[in-house]
Coordinates of C-alpha atoms in Angstrom, one line a residue:
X1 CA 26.8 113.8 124.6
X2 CA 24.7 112.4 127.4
X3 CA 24.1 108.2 127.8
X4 CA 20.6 109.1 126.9
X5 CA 21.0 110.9 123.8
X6 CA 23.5 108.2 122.8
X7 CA 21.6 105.6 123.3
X8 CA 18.6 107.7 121.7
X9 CA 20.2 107.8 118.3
X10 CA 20.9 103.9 118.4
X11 CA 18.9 102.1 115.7
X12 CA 19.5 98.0 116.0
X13 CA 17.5 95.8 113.7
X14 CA 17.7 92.1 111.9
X15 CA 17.0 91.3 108.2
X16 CA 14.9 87.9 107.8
X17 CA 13.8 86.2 104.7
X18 CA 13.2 83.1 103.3
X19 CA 16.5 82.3 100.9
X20 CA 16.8 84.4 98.1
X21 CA 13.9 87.0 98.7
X22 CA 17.3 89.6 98.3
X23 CA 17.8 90.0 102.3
X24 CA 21.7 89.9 101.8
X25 CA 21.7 92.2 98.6
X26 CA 19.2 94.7 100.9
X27 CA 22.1 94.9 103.6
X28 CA 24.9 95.5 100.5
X29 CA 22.4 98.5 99.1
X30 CA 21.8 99.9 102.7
X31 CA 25.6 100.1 103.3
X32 CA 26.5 101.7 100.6
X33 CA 23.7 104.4 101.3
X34 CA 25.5 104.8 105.0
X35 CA 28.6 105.3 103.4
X36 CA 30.2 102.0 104.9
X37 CA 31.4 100.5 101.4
X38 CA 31.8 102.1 97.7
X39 CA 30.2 99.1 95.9
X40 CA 28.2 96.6 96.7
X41 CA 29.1 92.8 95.8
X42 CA 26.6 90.5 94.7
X43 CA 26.0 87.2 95.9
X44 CA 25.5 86.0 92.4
X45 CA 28.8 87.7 90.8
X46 CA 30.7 84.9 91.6
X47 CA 33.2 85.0 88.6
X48 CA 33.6 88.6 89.1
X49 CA 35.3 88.0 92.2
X50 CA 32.9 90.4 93.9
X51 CA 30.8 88.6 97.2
X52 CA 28.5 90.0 99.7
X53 CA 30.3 92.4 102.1
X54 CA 27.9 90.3 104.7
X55 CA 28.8 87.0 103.4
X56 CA 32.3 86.3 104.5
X57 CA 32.8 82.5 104.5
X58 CA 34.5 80.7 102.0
X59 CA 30.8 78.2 102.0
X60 CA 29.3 81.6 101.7
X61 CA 30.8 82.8 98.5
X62 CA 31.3 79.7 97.3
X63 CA 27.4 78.6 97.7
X64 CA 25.9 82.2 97.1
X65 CA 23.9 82.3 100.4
X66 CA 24.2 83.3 104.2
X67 CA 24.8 80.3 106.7
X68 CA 25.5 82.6 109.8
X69 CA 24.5 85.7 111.0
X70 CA 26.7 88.9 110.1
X71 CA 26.8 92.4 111.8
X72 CA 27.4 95.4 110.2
X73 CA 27.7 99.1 112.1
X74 CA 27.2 102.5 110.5
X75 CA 26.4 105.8 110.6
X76 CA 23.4 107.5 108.7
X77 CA 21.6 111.0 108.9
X78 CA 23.0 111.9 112.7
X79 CA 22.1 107.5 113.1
X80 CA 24.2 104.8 114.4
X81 CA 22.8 101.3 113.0
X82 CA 23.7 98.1 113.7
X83 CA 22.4 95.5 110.9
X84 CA 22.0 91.7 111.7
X85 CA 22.3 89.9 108.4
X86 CA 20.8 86.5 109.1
X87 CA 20.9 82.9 107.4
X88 CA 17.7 82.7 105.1
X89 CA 18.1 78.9 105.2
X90 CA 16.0 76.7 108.0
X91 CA 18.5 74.7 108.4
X92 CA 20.1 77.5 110.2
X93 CA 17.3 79.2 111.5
X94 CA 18.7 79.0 115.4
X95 CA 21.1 81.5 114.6
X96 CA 18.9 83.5 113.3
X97 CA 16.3 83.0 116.6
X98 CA 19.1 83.9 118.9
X99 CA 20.0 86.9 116.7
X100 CA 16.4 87.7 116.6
X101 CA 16.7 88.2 120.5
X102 CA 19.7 90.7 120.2
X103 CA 17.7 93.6 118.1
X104 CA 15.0 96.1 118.7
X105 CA 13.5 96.0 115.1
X106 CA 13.3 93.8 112.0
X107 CA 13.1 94.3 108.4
X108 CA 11.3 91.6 106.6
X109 CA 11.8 90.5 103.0
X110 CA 9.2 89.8 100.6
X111 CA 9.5 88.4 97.0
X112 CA 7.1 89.9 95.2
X113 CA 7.0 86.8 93.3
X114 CA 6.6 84.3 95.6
X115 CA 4.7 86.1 99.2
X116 CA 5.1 84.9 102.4
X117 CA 7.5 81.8 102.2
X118 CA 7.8 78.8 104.8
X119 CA 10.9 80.3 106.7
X120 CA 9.8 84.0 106.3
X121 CA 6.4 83.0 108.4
X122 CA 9.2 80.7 110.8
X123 CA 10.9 83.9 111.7
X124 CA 8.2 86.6 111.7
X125 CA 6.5 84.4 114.3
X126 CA 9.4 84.8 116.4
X127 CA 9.5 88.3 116.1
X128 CA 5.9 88.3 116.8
X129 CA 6.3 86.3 120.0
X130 CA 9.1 89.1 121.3
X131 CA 6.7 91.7 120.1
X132 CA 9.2 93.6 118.0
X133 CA 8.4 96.2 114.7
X134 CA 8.9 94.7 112.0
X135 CA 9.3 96.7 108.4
X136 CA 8.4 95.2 105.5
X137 CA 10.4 95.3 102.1
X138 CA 8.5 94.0 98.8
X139 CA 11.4 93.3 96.7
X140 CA 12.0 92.5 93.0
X141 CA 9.1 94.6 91.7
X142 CA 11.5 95.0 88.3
X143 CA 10.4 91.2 87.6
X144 CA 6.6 90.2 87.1
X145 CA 5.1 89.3 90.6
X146 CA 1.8 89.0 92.4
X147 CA -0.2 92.4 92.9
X148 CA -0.4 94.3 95.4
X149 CA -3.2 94.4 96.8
X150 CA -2.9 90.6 97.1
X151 CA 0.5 90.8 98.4
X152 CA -1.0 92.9 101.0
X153 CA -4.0 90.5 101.4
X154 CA -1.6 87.8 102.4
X155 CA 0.5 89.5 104.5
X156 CA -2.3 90.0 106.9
X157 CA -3.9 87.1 106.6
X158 CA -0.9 84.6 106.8
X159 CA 0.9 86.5 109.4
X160 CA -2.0 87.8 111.3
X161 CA -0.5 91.7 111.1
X162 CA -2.0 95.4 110.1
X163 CA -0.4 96.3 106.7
X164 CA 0.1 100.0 105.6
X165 CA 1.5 100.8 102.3
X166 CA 4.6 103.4 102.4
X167 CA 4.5 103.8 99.0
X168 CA 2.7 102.2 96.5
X169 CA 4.3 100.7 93.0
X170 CA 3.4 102.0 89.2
X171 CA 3.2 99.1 87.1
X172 CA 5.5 95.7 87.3
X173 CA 8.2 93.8 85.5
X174 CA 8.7 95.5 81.9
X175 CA 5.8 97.7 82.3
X176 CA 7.5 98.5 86.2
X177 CA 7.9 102.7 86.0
X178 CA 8.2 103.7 89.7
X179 CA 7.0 104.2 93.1
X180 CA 4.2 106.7 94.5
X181 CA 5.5 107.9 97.5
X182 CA 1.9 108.5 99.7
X183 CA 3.2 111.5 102.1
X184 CA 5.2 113.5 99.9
X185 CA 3.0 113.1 96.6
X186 CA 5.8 112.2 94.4
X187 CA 6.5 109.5 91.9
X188 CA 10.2 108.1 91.6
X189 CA 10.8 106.7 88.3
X190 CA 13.0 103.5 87.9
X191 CA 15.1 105.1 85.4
X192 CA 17.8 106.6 86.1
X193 CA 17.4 109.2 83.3
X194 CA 13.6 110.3 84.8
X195 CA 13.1 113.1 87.2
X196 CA 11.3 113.1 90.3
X197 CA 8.0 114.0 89.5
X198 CA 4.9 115.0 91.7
X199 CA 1.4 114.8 91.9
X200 CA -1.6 117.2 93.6
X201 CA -3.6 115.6 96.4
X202 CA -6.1 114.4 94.4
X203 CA -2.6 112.2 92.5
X204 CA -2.7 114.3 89.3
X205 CA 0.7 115.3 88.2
X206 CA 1.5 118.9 88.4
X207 CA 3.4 119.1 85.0
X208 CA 2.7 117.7 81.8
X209 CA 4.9 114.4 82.1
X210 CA 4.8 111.5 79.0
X211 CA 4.7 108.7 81.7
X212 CA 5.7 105.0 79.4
X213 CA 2.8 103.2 80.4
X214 CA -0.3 105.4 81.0
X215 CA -2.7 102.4 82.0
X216 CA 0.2 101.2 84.8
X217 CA -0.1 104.9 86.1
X218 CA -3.9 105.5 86.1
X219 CA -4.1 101.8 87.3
X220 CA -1.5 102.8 90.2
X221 CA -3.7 106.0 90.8
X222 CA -7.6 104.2 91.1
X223 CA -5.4 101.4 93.5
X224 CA -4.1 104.0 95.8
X225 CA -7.4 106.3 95.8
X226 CA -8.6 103.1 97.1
X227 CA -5.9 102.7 99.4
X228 CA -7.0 106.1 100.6
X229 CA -10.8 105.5 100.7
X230 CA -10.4 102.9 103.3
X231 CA -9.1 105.4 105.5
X232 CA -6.9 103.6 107.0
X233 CA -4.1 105.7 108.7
X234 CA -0.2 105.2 110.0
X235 CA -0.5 103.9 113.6
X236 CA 2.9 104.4 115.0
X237 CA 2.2 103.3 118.4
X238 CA 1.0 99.9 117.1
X239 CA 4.1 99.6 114.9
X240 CA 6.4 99.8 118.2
X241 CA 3.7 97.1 119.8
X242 CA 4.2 94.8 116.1
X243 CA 1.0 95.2 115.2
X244 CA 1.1 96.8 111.8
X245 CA 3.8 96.8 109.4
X246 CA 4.8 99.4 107.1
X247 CA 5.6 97.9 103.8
X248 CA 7.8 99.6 101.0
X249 CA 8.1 98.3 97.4
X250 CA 11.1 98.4 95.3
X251 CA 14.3 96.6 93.8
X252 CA 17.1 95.9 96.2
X253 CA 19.8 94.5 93.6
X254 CA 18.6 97.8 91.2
X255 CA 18.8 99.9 94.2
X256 CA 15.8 101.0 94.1
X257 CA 13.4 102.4 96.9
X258 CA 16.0 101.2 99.3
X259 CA 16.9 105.0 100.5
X260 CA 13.0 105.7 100.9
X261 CA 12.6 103.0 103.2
X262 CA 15.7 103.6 105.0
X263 CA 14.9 107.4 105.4
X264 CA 11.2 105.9 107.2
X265 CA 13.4 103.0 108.8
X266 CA 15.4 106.1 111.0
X267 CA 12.4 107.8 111.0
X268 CA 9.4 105.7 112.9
X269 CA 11.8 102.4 114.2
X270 CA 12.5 102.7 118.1
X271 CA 15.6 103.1 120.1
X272 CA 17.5 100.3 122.2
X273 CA 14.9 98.3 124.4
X274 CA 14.9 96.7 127.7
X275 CA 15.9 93.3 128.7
X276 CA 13.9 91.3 130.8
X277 CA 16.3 88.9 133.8
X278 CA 15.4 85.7 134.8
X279 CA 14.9 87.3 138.3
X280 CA 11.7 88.7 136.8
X281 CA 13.4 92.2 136.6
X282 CA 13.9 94.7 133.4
X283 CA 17.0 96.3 132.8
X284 CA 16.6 99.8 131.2
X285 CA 19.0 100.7 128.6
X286 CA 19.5 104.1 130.5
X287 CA 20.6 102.4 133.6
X288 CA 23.9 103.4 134.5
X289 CA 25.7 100.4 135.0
X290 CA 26.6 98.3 132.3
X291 CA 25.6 95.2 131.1
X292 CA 25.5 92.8 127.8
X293 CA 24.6 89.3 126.6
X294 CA 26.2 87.1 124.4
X295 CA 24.3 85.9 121.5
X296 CA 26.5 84.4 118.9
X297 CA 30.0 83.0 119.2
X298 CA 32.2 82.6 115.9
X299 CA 35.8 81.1 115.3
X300 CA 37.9 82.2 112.5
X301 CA 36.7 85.2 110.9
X302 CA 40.5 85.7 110.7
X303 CA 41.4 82.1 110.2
X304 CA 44.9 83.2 109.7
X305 CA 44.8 84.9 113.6
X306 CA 42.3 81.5 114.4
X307 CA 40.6 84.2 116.4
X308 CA 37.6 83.4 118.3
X309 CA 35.0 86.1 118.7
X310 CA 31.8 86.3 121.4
X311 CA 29.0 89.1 120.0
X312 CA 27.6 91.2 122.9
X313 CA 24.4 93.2 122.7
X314 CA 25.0 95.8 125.1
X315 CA 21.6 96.4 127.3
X316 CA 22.6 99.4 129.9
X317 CA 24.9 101.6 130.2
X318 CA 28.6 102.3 128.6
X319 CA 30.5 99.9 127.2
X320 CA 34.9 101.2 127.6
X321 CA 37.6 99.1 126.6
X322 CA 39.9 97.9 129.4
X323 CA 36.9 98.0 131.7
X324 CA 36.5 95.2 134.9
X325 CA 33.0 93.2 134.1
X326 CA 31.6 90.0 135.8
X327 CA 30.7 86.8 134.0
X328 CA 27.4 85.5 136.3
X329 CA 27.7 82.1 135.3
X330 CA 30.6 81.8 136.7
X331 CA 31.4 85.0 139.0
X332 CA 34.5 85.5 137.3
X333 CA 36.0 88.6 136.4
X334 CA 37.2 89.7 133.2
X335 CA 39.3 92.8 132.1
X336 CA 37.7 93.4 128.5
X337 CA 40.8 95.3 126.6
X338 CA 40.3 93.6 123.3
X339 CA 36.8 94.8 121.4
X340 CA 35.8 95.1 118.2
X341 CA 32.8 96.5 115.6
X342 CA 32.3 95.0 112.7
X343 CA 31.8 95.3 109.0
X344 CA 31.1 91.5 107.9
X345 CA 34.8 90.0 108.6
X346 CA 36.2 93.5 108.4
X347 CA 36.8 94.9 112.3
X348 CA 38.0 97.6 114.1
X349 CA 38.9 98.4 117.9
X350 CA 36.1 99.6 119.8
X351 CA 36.9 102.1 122.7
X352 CA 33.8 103.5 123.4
X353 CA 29.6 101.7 122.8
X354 CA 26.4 102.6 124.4
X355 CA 22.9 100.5 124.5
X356 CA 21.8 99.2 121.5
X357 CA 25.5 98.6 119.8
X358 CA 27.1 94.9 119.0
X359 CA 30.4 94.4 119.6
X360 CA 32.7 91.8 119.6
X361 CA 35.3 90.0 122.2
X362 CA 38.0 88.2 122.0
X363 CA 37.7 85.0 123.3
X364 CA 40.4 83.0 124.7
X365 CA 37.1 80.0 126.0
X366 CA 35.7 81.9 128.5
X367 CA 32.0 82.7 126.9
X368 CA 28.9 80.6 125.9
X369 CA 26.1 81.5 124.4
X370 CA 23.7 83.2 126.9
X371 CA 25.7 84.5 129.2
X372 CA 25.3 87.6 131.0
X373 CA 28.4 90.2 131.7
X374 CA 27.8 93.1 133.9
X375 CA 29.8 95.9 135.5
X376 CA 30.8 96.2 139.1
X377 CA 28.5 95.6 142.0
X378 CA 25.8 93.2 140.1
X379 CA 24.4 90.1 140.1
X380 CA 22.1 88.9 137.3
X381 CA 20.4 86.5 134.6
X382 CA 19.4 87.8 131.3
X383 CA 16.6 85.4 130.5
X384 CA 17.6 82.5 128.5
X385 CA 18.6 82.5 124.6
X386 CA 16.6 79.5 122.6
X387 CA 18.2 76.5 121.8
X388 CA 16.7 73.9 119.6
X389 CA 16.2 69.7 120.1
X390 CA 18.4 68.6 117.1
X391 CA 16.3 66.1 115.0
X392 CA 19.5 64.9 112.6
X393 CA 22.4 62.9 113.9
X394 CA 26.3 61.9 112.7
X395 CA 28.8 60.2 113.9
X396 CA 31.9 61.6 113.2
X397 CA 35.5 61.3 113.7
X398 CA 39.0 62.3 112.2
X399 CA 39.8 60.7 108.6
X400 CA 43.6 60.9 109.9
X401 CA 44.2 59.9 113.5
X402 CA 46.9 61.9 113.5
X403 CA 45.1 64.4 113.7
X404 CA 43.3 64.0 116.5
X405 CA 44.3 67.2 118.0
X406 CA 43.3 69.5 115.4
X407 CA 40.1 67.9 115.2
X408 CA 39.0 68.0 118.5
X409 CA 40.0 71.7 118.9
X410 CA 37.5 72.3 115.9
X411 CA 34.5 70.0 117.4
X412 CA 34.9 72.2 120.5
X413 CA 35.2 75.7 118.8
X414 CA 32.5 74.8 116.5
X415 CA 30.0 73.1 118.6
X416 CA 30.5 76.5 120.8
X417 CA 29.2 78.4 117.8
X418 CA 25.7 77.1 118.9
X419 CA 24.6 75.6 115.1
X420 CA 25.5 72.2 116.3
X421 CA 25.2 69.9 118.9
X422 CA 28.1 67.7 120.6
X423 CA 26.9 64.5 121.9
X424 CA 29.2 61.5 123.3
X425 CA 28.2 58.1 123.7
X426 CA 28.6 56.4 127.0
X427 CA 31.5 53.7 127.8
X428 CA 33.2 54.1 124.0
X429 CA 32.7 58.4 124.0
X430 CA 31.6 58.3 120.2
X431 CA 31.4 61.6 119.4
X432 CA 27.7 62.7 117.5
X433 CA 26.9 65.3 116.3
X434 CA 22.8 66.8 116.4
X435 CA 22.1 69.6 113.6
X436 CA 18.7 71.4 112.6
X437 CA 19.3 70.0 109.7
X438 CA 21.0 68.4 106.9
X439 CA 23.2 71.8 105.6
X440 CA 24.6 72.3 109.1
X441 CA 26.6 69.0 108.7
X442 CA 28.1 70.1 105.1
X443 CA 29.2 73.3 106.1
X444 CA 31.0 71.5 109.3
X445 CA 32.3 69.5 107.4
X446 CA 34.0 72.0 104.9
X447 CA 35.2 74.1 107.5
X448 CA 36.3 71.5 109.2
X449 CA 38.4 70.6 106.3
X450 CA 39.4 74.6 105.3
X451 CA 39.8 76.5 109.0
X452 CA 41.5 73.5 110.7
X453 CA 42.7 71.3 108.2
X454 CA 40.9 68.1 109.2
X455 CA 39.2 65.8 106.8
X456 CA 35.8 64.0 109.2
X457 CA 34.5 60.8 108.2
X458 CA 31.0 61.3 108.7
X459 CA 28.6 58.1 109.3
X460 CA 25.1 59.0 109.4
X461 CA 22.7 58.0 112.5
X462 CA 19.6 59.1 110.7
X463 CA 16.6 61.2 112.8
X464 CA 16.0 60.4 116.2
X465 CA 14.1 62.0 119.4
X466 CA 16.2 63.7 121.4
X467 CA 14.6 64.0 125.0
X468 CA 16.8 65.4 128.0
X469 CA 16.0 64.1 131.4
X470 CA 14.8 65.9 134.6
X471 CA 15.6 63.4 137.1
X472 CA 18.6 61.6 136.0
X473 CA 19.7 59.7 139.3
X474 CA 16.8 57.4 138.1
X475 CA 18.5 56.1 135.2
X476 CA 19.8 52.7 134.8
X477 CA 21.6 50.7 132.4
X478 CA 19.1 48.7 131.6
X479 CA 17.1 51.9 129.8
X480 CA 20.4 52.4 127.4
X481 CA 19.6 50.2 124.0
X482 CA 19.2 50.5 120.5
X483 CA 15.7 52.1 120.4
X484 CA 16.9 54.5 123.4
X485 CA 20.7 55.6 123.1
X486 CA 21.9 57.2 126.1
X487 CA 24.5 59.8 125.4
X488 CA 26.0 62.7 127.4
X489 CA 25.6 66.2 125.5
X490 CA 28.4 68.8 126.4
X491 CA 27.7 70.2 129.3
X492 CA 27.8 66.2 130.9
X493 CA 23.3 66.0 131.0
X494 CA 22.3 63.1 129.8
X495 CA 20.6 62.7 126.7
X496 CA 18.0 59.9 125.2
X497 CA 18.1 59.5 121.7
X498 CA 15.1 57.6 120.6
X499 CA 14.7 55.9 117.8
X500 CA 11.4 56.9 116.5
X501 CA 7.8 58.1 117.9
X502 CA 6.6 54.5 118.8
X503 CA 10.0 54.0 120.7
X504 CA 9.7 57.4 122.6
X505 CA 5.9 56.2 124.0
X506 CA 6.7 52.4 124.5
X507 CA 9.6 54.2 126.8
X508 CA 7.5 56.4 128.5
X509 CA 4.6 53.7 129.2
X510 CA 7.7 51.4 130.9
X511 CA 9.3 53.5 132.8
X512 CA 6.8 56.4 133.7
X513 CA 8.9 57.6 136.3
X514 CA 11.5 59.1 134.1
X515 CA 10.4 63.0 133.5
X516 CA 11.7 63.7 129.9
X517 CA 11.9 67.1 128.1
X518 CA 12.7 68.4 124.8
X519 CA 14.5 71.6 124.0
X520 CA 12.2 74.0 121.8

């Protein structure tokens, strides 16, 4: 097989949500349907035993959500996949932008009870802003829920995107009997018992068929001849441009509707994308030579191993283990003879991966979010991953000081995971901590405690305005006080932490010479 038709077949996308829409009990139901598990956990099921093949932390099962992003590779219909589970909760929602940058596609979750949701509208607007198609999954149409036509009224008004209906739901909740699917003609009952059963084109059924709940049916009918009259069709080219979604109804955690939409999901969603450099150039991913990013970084997924593991979207060209690639932020160069794909926590060796795929490296400290690897004979920047201006702040430090060791090996693996920020104060190198928000600091401080054995006494420094500094050899002493803490993050730039807005201006207004800039 050619590196085109390789890289043809490649299908990379993300799942967003707002928490508890079903995005992690989606993933479960779409592996299952590639064949890559027998049965599915669920993220409720927690005295069962059985957890979210994607949600592999102990805070994970324990909590019943997703606080970091997971991939997951498979194979489906002549496909290779590669699913990005990603944390439904704000808190974490820079994970989930980086991730956001490492995938051609994404698949957005709806609640059909609940619509658009705060984080939901967070993340589509980042996929927005990249441009990406974005498929959209009404979920939990087994429960009671708003109608359609309203849920498709608010799609496209809140989110400012095209909306074309897939398939369109008979009845909802009690009265919910099954989908319409609009190409084929053909209604798929939510029983299991039921047969497929199809309509003419004017959506009269072609047998005689008792159907539960006649006035959810001819209701389902009048909607979709309306559907029809507007005569609205499937753009394709304005999916690939993000400007229409197709949306499918159905019931992720009763598995149904899920293989429809993954059928159109292969079907209409593109191959592996460009990359754009920071030189202003695009690579291709036909090119030849290789090259990758790293979006994520994430200590102990085998805690037992205390592995470390960089994730690399690969952007041109073939990926083989044992091959010589260059780090460009540092022009060092790397032998790469230990990669892996992944299932959740669950990897194997990769010897061979193409545009589009994720893999992962063992990392022994020499990657950071961001950086660019590429084969022999280059010299690049892939353009910059987002990082976020932290708004909550801790102080922290080891309950038992002799354990100093083991705790500053986890603030450095940790704070290299990207979720939170390392900060030290100058003269007495207090060590702070800056997170999105509040949950980032619990789940430090529980892994803290499980994956290195470190109980943190955490003292809390409240919000502040965190404001880095362009010109920093015009900094003096006299600007470091109470209101205006000057700290060093990790990489040695100094930092401002202000104390509030009336601080940050009444700084500003006395030293205007000092050029100050947040992070996004």
């Amino acid at each position: 097989m050619t590196l085109r038709e390789e890289v043809e077949i490649r299908k990379t996308f993300a799942i967003i949500s707002h928490p508890d829409a079903g995005k992690t009990t989606l993933t479960e139901k779409l592996l299952l349907f590639g064949g890559a598990i027998r049965e599915a956990g669920t993220v409720k099921g927690k005295k069962t035993g059985k957890f979210a093949t994607s949600d592999w932390m102990d805070v994970e099962k324990e909590r019943g959500i997703s606080v970091t992003s997971s991939v997951m590779q498979f194979d489906y219909d002549d496909f290779k996949i590669n699913i990005l589970d990603t944390p439904g909760h704000e808190d974490f929602s820079e994970d989930t932008y980086r991730t956001l940058m490492a995938v051609d596609s994404a698949v957005m979750v709806i609640d059909a009870a609940k619509g658009i949701e705060p984080q939901t509208l967070k993340l589509f607007k980042v996929c927005k802003m990249r441009g990406i198609p974005i498929f959209t999954f009404i979920n939990k149409l087994d429960r009671v829920g708003k109608e359609p036509f309203d849920l498709l009224e608010e799609i496209e008004k809140t989110l400012d995107i095209e909306t074309y209906p897939m398939n369109w739901p008979v009845g909802m909740g009690p009265s919910f009997f099954g989908i319409i699917d609009r190409k084929k003609r053909t209604i798929e009952p939510f029983r299991d018992e039921e047969n497929l059963l199809h309509l003419d084109e004017d959506y009269q059924l072609t047998t005689s068929h008792a159907i539960e709940s006649d006035s959810a049916f001819e209701a389902a009918i009048e909607e979709l001849m309306l559907v029809d009259e507007a005569g609205e069709s499937f753009d394709e080219a304005k999916l690939l441009t993000g400007d229409l979604t197709p949306v499918f109804f159905g019931s992720a955690l009763a598995n149904f509707g899920v293989q429809n939409f993954l059928n159109a999901y292969v079907d209409f969603a593109p191959m592996p994308s460009g990359r754009l450099t920071e030189e202003g150039d695009v690579v291709e991913p036909f090119d030849s030579a290789f090259s990758g990013f790293i979006f994520k970084i994430q200590a102990n997924m085998n805690p037992a191993h205390r592995d470390r593991i960089a994730f690399m979207r690969i952007v041109s060209g073939a990926f083989e283990r044992g091959m010589d690639v260059t780090l460009t932020r540092t022009g060092k160069k790397l032998k790469i003879s230990r990669s892996t794909s992944f299932m959740a926590d669950d990897t194997q060796t990769v010897n061979h991966a193409v545009s589009g795929d994720i893999i992962g490296l063992y990392d022994s400290g020499n990657y950071q979010i961001g950086d660019t690897l590429v084969g022999s004979n280059q010299k690049f920047h892939f353009e910059k991953l987002p990082q976020f201006t932290p708004e909550l702040f801790m102080k922290v430090s080891a309950k038992n000081v002799m354990k100093q060791k083991h705790f500053h090996k986890g603030i450095e693996q940790l704070v290299q995971e990207g979720a939170i920020q390392l900060y030290r104060t100058l003269y007495t190198n207090q060590i702070i901590l800056g997170a999105v928000g509040q949950l980032q600091f619990e789940v430090f401080e529980h892994r803290m405690n499980s994956e290195y054995n470190v109980d943190v006494v955490m003292e809390p420094v409240g919000k502040k305005i965190a404001r880095w500094i362009e010109n920093e050899e015009a900094i003096t002493d006299a600007m470091n006080s109470s209101r205006s803490i000057l700290v060093d993050d990790r990489f040695g730039n100094k930092v401002f932490l202000f104390e509030n807005e009336f601080a940050t201006r009444w700084f500003e207004d006395k030293f205007p010479d000092i050029k100050l800039y947040s992070l996004l």
